[in-house]
Tab-separated table of C-alpha atoms in Angstrom:
chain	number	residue	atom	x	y	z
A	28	UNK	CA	-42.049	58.228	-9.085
A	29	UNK	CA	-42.399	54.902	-8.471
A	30	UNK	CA	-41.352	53.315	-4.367
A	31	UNK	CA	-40.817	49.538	-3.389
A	32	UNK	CA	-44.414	48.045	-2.050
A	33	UNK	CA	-42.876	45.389	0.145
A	34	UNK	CA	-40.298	44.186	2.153
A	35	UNK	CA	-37.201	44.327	-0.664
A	36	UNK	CA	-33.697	42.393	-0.535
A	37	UNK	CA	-30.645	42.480	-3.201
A	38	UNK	CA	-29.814	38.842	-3.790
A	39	UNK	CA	-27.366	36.613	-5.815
A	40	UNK	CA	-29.058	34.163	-7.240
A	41	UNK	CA	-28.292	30.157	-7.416
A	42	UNK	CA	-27.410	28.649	-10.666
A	43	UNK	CA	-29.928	26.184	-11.939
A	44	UNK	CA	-28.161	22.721	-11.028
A	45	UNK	CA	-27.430	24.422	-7.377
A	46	UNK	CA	-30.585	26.158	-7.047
A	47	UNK	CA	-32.250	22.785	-7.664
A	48	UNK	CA	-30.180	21.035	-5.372
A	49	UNK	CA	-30.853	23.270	-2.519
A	50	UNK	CA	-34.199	23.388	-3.157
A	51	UNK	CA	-34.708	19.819	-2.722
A	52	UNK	CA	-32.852	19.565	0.389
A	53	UNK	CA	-35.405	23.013	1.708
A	54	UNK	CA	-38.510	20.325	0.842
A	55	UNK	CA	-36.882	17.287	2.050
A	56	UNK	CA	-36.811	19.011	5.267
A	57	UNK	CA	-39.944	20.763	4.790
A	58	UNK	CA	-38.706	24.198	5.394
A	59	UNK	CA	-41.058	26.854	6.606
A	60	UNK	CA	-40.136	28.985	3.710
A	61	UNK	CA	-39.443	26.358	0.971
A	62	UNK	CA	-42.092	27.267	-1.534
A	63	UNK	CA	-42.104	31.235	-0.905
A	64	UNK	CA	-38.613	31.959	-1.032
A	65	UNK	CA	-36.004	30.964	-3.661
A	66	UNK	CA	-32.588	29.705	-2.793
A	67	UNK	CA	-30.479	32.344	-3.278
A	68	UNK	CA	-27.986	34.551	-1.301
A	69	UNK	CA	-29.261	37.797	0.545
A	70	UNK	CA	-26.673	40.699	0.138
A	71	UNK	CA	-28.484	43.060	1.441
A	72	UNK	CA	-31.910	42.374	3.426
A	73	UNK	CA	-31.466	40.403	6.448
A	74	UNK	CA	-27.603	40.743	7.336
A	75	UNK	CA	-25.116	43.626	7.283
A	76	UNK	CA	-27.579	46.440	5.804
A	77	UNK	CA	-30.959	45.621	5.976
A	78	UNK	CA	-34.102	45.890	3.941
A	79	UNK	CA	-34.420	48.516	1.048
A	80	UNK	CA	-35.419	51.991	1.894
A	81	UNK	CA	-38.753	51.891	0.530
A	82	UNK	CA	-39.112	55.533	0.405
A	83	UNK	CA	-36.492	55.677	-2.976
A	84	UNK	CA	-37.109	55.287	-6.716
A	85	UNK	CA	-36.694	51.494	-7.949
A	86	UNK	CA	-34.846	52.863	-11.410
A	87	UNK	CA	-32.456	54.943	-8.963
A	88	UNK	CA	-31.855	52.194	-7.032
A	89	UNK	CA	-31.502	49.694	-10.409
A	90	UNK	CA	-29.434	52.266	-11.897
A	91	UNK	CA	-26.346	51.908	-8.990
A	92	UNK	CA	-26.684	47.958	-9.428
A	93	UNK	CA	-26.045	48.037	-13.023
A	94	UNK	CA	-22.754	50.571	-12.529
A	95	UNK	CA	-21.487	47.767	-9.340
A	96	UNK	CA	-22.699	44.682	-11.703
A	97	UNK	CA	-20.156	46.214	-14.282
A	98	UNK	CA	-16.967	46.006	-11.780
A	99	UNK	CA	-17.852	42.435	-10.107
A	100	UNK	CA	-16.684	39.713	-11.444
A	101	UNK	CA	-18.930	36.521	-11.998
A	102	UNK	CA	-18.533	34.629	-7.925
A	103	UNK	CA	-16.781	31.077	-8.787
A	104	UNK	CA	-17.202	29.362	-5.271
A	105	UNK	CA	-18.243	25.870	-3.421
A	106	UNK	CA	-20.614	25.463	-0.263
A	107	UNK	CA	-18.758	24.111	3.182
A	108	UNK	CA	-20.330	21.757	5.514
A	109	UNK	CA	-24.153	22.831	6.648
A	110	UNK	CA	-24.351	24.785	10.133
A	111	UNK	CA	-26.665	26.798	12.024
A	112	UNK	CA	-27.337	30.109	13.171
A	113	UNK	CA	-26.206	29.875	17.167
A	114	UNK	CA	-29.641	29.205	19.104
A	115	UNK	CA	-31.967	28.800	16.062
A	116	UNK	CA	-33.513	26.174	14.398
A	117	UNK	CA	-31.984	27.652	10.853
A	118	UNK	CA	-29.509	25.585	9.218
A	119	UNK	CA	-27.158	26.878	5.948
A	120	UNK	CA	-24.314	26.158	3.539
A	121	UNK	CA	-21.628	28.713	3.639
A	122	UNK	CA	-19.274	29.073	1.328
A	123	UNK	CA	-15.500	28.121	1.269
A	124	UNK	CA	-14.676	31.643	0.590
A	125	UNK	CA	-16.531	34.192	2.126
A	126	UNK	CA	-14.388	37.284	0.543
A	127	UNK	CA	-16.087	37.962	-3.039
A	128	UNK	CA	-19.684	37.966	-1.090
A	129	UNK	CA	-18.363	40.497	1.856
A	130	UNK	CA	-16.796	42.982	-1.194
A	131	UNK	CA	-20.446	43.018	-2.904
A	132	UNK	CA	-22.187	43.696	0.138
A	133	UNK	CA	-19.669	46.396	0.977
A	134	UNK	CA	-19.717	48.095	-2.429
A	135	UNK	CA	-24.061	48.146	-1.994
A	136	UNK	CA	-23.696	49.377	1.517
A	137	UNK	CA	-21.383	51.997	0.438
A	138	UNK	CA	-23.516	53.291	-2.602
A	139	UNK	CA	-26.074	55.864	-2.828
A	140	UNK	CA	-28.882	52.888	-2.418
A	141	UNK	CA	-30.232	53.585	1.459
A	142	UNK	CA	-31.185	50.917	3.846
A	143	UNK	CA	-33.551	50.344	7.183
A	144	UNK	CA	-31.078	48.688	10.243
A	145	UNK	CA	-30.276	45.265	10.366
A	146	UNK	CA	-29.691	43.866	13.804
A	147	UNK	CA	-27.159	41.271	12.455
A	148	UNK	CA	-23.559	41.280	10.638
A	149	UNK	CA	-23.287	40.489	7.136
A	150	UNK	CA	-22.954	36.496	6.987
A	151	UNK	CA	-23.199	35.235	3.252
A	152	UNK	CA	-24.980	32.109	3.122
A	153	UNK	CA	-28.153	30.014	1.601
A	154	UNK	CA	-30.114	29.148	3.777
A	155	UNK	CA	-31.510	25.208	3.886
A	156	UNK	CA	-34.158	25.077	6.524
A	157	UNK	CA	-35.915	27.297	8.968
A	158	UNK	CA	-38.463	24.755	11.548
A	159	UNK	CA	-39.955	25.947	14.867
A	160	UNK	CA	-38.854	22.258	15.921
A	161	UNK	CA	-36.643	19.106	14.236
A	162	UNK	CA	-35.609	16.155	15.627
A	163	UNK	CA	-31.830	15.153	17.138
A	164	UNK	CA	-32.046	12.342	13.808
A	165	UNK	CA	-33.157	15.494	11.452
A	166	UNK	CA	-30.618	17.159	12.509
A	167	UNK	CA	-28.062	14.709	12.339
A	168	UNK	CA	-29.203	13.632	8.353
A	169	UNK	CA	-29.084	17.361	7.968
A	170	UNK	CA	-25.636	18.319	8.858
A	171	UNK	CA	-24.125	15.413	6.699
A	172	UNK	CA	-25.157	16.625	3.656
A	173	UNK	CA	-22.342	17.812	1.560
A	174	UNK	CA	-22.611	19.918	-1.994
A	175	UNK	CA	-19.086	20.337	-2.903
A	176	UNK	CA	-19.028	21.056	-6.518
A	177	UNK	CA	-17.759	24.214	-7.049
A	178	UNK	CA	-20.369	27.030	-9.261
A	179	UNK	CA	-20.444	30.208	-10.562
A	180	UNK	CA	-23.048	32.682	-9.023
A	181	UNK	CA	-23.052	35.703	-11.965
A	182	UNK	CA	-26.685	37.106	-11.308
A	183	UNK	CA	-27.467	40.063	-8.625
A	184	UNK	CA	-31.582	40.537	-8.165
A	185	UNK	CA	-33.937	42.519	-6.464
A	186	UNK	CA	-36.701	40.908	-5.170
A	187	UNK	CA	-39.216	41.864	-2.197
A	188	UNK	CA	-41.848	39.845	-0.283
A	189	UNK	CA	-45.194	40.539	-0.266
A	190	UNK	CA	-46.761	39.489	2.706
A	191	UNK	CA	-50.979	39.388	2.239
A	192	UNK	CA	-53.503	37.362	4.254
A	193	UNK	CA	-50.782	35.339	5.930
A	194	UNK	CA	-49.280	34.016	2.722
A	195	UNK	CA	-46.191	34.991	1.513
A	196	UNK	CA	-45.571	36.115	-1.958
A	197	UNK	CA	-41.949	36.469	-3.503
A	198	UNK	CA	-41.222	38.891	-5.989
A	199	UNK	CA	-38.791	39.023	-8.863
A	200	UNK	CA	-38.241	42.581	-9.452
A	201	UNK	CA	-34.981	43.565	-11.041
A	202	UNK	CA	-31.967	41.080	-11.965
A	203	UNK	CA	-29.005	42.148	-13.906
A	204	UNK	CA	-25.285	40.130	-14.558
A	205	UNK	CA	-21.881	40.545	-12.860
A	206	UNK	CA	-19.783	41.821	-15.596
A	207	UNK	CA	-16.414	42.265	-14.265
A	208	UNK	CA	-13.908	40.415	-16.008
A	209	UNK	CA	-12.832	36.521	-14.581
C-alpha cells in the first residue's frame, strides 16, 4: 500500500497562455514561491479542507477524483482585479465567478478522500506574490494589473511539496480532465 510522502494538495491547473501569464507577473515581483510552486488553483490544501490525509492509499484517493472529474464540467472563467489576503503581504487574482470552484471543493470535501484541518475558508484563487516586505510603488504596479481574458481551467491534479534541506520541491503526482459536459 502505497501513502503520500509530503505535504499533498488537489489543484486545478492554469492553461498554458494563463499559466504563463501569471507566472511572469510571480517573477516580475519576485515571489517567494515563484520557481517552486506552479500557478494553479488549490482546491483542497490550504483553504476549506486542508492537506491530504497522508495516512490513505494514493490509487484510493485517485480513484474518487476520476468518478468527480466525470460529473464537472470543464471551468470557463476570467480573473477580477488583484487583491490581498487581509494583513498579509500575499496578493491574488480571483475569479469573476467564484461558484464552479466552491461546487468542486465541496464535492472533494464531501467524498471518501480525508483531510488534516485547515484554519481558513475555502477562497478560490491564484495566487501572484507572497514577500515578507514590498514597497507602497510595488504595490501600487501590482494591483493595476488586469488579465481579463476569459479561459477554460479543465485539469484537476494532485501534487505535494517536498520540503528537503530548506528547498522546496513540487511534485506532479496525479492529474486527470473534467469531463462533465459544457
Amino acid at each position: 500500500m502505497e501513502h503520500f510522502k509530503h505535504d499533498t494538495y488537489i489543484v486545478l491547473e492554469l492553461p498554458i497562455k494563463i499559466y504563463e501569464q501569471v507566472m511572469t507577473i510571480k517573477m516580475t515581483f519576485k515571489d517567494s514561491n515563484e520557481m517552486v510552486t506552479p500557478a494553479d488553483i488549490t482546491v483542497a490544501g490550504s483553504s476549506g479542507v486542508g492537506l491530504l490525509d497522508p495516512v490513505q492509499e494514493l490509487h484510493t484517493v485517485y480513484s474518487v477524483l476520476d468518478n468527480i472529474a466525470l460529473k464537472i464540467k470543464p471551468i470557463k472563467t476570467s480573473f477580477l482585479e488583484v487583491t490581498r489576503f487581509p494583513s498579509t503581504n500575499i496578493f491574488f487574482f480571483s475569479f469573476k465567478d467564484e461558484t464552479p470552484f466552491h461546487d468542486l471543493h465541496r464535492k472533494i470535501a464531501h467524498s471518501n478522500i480525508r483531510f488534516l484541518k485547515s484554519e481558513f475558508p475555502f477562497k478560490p484563487h491564484v495566487t501572484l506574490c507572497t514577500r515578507p516586505s514590498m514597497t507602497e510603488a510595488e504595490i501600487k504596479k501590482l494591483f493595476k494589473i488586469k488579465l481579463d481574458e476569459e479561459f477554460i481551467i479543465d485539469t484537476l491534479s494532485v501534487c505535494s511539496l517536498e520540503v528537503s534541506n530548506n528547498k522546496m520541491k513540487d511534485h506532479l503526482l496525479y492529474k486527470v480532465k473534467l469531463n462533465g459536459c459544457l
